[in-house]
Tab-separated table of C-alpha atoms and ligand atoms in Angstrom:
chain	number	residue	atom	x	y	z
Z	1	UNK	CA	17.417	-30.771	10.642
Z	2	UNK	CA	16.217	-32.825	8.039
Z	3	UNK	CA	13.687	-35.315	9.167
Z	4	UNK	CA	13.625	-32.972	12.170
Z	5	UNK	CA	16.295	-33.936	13.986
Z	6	UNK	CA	20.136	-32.370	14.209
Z	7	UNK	CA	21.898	-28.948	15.123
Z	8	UNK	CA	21.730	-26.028	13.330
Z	9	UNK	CA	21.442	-22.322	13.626
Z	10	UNK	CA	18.030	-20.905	14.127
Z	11	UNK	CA	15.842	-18.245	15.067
Z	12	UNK	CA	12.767	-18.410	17.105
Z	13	UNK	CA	9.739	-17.038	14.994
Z	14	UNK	CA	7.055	-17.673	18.079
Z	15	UNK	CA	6.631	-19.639	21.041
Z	16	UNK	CA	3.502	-20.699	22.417
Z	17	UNK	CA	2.684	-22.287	25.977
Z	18	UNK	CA	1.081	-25.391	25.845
Z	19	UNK	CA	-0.004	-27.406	28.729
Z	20	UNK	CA	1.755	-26.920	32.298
Z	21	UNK	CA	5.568	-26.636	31.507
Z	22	UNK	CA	6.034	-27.139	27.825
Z	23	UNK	CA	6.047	-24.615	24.913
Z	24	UNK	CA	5.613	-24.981	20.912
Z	25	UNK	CA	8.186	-23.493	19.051
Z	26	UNK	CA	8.417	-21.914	15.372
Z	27	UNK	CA	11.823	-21.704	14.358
Z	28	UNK	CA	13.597	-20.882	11.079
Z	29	UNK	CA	15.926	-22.954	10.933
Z	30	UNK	CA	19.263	-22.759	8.385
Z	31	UNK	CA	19.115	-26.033	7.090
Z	32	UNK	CA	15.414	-27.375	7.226
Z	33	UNK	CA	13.685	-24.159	6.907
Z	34	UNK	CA	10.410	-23.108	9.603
Z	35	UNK	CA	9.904	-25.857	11.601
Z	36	UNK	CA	7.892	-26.783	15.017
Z	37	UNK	CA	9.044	-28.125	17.676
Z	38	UNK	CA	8.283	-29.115	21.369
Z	39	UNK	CA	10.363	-27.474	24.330
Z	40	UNK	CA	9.518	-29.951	27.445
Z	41	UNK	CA	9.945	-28.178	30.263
Z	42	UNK	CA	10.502	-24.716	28.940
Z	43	UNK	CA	7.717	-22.432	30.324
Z	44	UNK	CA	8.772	-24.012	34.115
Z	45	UNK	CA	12.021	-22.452	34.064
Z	46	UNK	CA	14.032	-20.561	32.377
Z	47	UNK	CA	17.234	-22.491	33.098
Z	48	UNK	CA	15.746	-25.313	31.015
Z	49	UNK	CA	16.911	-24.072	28.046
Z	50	UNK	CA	19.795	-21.921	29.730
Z	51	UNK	CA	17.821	-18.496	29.096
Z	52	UNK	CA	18.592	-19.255	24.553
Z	53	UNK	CA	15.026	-19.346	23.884
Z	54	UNK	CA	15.169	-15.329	23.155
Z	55	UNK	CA	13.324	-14.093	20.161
Z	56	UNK	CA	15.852	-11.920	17.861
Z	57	UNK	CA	18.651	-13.869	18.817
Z	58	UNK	CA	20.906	-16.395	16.893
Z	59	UNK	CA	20.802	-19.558	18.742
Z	60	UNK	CA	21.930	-23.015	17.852
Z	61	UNK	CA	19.430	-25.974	19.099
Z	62	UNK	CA	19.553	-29.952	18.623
Z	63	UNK	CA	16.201	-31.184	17.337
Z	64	UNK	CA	15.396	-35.112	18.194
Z	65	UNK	CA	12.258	-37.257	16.822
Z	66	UNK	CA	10.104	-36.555	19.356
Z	67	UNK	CA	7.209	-39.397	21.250
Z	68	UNK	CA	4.240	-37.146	19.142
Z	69	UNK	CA	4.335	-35.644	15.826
Z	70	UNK	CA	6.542	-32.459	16.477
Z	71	UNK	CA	10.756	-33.058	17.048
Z	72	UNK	CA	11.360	-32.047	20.568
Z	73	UNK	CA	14.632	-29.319	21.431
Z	74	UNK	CA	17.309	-31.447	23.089
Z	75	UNK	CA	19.675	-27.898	23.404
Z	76	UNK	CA	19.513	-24.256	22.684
Z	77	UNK	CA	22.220	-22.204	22.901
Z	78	UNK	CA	22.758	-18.799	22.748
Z	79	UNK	CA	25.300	-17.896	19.951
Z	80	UNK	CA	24.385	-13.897	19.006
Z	81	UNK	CA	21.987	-12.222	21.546
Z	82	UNK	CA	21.856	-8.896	19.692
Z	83	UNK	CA	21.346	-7.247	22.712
Z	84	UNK	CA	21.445	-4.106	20.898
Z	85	UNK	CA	17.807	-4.341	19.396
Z	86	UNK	CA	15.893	-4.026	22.966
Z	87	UNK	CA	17.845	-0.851	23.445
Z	88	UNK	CA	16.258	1.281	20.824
Z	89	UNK	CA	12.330	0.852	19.683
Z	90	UNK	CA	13.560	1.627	16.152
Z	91	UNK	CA	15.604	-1.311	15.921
Z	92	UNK	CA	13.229	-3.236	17.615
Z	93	UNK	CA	10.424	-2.271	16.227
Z	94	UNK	CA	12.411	-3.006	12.708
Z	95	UNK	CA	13.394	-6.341	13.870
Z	96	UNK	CA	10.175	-7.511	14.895
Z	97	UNK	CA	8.777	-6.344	11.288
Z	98	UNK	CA	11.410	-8.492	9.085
Z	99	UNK	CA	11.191	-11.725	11.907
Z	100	UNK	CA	6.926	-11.180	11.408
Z	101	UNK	CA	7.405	-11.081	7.252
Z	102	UNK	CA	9.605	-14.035	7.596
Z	103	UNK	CA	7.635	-16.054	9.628
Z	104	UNK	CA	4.846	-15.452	6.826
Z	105	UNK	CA	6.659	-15.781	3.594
Z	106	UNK	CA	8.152	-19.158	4.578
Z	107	UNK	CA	6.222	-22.209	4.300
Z	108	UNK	CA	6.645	-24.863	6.405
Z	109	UNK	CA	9.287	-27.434	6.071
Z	110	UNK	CA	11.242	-26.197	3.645
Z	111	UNK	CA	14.735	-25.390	3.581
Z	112	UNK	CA	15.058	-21.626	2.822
Z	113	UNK	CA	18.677	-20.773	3.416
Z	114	UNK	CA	18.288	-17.451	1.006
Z	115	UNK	CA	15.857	-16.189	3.587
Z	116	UNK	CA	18.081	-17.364	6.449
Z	117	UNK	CA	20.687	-15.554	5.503
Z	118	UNK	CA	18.928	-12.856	4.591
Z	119	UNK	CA	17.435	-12.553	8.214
Z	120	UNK	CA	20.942	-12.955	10.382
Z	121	UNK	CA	21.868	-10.526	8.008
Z	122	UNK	CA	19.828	-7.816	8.749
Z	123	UNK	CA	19.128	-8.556	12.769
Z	124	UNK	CA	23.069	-8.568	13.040
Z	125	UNK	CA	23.040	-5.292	11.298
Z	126	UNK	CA	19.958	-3.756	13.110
Z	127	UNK	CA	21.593	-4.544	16.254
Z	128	UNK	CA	23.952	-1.364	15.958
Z	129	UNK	CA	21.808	0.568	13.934
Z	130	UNK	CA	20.977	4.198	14.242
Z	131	UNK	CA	17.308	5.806	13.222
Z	132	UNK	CA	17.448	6.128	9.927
Z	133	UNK	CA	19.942	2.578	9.127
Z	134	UNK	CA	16.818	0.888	10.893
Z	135	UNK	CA	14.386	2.201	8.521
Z	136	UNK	CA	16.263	1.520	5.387
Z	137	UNK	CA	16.787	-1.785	6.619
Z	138	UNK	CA	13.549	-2.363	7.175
Z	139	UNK	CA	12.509	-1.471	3.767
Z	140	UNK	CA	15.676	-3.557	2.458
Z	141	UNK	CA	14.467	-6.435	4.506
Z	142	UNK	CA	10.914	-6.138	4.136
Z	143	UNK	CA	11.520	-6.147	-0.211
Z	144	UNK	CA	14.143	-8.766	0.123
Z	145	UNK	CA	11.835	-10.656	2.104
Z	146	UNK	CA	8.814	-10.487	-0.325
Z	147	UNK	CA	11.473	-11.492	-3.220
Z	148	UNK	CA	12.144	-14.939	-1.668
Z	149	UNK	CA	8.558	-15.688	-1.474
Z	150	UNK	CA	8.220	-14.873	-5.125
Z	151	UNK	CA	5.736	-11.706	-4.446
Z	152	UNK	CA	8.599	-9.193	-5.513
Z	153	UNK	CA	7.602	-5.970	-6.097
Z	154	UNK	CA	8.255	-4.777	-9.754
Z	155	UNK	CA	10.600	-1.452	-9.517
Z	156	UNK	CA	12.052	-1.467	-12.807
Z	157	UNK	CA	9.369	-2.353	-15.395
Z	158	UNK	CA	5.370	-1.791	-15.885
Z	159	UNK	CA	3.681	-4.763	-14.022
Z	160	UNK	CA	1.047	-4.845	-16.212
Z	161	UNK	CA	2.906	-4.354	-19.863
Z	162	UNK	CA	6.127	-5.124	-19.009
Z	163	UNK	CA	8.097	-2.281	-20.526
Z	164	UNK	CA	10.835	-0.749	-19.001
Z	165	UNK	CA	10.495	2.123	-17.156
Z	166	UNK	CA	13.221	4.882	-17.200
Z	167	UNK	CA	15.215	5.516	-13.980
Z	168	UNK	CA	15.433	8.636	-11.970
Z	169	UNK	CA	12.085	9.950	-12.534
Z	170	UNK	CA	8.414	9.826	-10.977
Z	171	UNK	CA	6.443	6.463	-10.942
Z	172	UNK	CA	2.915	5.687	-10.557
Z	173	UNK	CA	2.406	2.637	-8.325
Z	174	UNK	CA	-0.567	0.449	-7.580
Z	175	UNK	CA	-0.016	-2.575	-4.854
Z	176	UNK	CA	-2.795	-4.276	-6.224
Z	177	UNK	CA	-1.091	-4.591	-9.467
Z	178	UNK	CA	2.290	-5.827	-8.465
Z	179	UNK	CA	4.568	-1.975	-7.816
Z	180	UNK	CA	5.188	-0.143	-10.625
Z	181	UNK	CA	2.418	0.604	-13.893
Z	182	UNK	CA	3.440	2.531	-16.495
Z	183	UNK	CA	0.544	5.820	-17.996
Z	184	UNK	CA	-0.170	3.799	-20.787
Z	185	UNK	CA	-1.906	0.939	-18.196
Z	186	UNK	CA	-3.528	3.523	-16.097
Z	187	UNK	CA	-0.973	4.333	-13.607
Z	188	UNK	CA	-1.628	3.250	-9.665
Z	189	UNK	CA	-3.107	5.371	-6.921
Z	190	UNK	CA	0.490	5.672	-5.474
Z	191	UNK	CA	2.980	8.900	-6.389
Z	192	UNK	CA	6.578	7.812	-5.742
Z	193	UNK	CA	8.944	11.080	-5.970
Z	194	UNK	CA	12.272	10.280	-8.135
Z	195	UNK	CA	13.993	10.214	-5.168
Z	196	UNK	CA	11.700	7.099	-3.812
Z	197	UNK	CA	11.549	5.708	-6.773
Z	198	UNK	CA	15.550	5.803	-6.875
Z	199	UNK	CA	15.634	3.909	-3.483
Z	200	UNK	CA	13.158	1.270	-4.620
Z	201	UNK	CA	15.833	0.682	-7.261
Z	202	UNK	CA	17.954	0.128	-5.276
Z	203	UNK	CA	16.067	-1.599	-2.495
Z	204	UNK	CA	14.550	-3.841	-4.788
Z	205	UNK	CA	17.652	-5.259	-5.203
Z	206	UNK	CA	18.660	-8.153	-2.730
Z	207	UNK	CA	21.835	-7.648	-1.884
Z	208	UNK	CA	24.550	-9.876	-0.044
Z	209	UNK	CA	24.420	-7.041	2.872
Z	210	UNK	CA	21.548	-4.776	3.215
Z	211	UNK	CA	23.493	-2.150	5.239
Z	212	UNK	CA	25.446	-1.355	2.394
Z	213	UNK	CA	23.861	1.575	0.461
Z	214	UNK	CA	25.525	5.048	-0.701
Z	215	UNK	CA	24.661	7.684	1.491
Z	216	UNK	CA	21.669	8.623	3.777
Z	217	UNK	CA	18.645	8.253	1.690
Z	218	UNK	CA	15.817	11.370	1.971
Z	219	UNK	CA	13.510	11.017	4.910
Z	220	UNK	CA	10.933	12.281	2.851
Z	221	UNK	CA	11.971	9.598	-0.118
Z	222	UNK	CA	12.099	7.339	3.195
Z	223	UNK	CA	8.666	7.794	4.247
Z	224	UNK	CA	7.168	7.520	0.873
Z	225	UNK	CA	8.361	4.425	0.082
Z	226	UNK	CA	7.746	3.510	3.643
Z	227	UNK	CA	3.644	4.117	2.980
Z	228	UNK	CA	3.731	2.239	-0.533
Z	229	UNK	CA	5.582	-1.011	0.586
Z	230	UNK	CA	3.382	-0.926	3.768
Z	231	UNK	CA	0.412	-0.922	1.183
Z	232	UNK	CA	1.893	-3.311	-1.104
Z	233	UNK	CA	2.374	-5.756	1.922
Z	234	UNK	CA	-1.100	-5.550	3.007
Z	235	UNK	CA	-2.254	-6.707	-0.620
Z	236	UNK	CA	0.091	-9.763	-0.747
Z	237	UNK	CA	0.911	-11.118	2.770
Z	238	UNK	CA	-1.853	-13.073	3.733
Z	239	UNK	CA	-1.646	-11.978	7.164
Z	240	UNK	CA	0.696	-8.874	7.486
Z	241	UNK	CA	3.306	-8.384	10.442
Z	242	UNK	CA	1.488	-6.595	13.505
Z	243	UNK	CA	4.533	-3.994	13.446
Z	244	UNK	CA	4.147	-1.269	10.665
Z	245	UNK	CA	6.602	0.298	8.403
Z	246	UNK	CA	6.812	3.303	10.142
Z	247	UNK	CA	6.494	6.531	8.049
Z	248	UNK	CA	8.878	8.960	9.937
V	301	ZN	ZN1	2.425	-0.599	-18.798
């Protein structure tokens, strides 16, 4: 969709109504990145766009210049519905999370295939996920997510000295300061457990698919990561995802 016009995959990030029968759209697009566009005729009836305009859902539209400033959607179509996710709140409530984080890391415009990837990746996989896969991928997503933008969060070295810190043991982490600070730098007001620490590792991490991981991780490990990405994502997201991390 460069220029704002073509077809290519997408995902609807928000849609708001505007005037009697049209709506604005965000979408992330695979090829041009988050774009707007104008949906004539979409809030009149649903047929419009042949019900594809479903948030969570892989669709395909056809952008053309539009008369104002925004492209306008010629055709939507719905190629993955992932009906799955509005059968469980976990999943959907995971979902929601990594679409909200997305929406915010990406700025506008730009092609961010990385993060489009990332995203079909992880709704695909939520979409048959039980409690605990939804959580992890959450946490996968939300880290992966933050990567992209370039606001990783340091797992593996002091964020403030830069020295690495050995695996398999007890960090101190501040959100503030970036994740992990070593005792020499004063620490951070957050305990991670070895075991959390171990699955920020690994989480930290992006990898080509997030469901893949060995084993079911601790719940406790889980929930304590949960509370210091949550934290973490407060500091750096300007304005953080209405759905929480949850923490168990
Ligand atoms: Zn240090």
């Amino acid at each position: 969709v460069a220029g704002g016009h073509g077809t290519t995959r997408a995902f609807l990030l928000r849609a708001v109504d505007y005037g009697e029968s049209d709506r604005v759209l965000t979408l992330l697009t695979e090829t041009g990145g988050k774009v707007a566009a104008m949906a004539r005729g979409a809030r009149r009836s649903g047929k419009r766009f042949a019900g594809a305009l479903e948030p969570l859902a892989l669709i395909e539209v056809t952008l053309a210049p539009g008369r104002g400033s925004l492209p306008h959607l010629v055709e939507a179509v719905l190629l993955e519905p992932h009906a799955g996710l509005s059968r469980s709140l976990d999943r959907f409530n995971a979902a929601a999370l990594v679409v909200e984080l997305a929406r915010e890391c990406v700025a506008d415009d730009e092609p961010e295939p990385r993060v489009f990837e990332l995203l079909r990746r992880l709704l695909s996989d939520l979409d048959r996920a039980d409690g605990t896969g939804c959580r992890r991928l959450a946490l996968a997503g939300a880290l992966g997510l933050l990567d992209l933008a370039g606001t990783g969060v340091g797992a593996d070295r002091c964020n403030a000295c830069g020295k690495a810190v050995p695996p398999g043991r007890r960090v101190l982490f501040d959100p503030r300061r970036g994740g992990v600070i070593c005792t020499a730098c004063g620490g951070g007001p957050i305990a991670l457990s070895a075991k959390a620490a171990t699955l920020l590792r690994e989480f930290a991490v992006i990898s080509d698919d997030p469901a893949a991981s060995a084993g079911a991780p601790d719940p406790e490990a889980l929930a304590e990561l949960e509370r210091a990405v949550q934290a973490f994502i407060d500091c750096h997201v300007s304005r953080p995802p209405r759905t929480r991390l949850s923490s168990g």
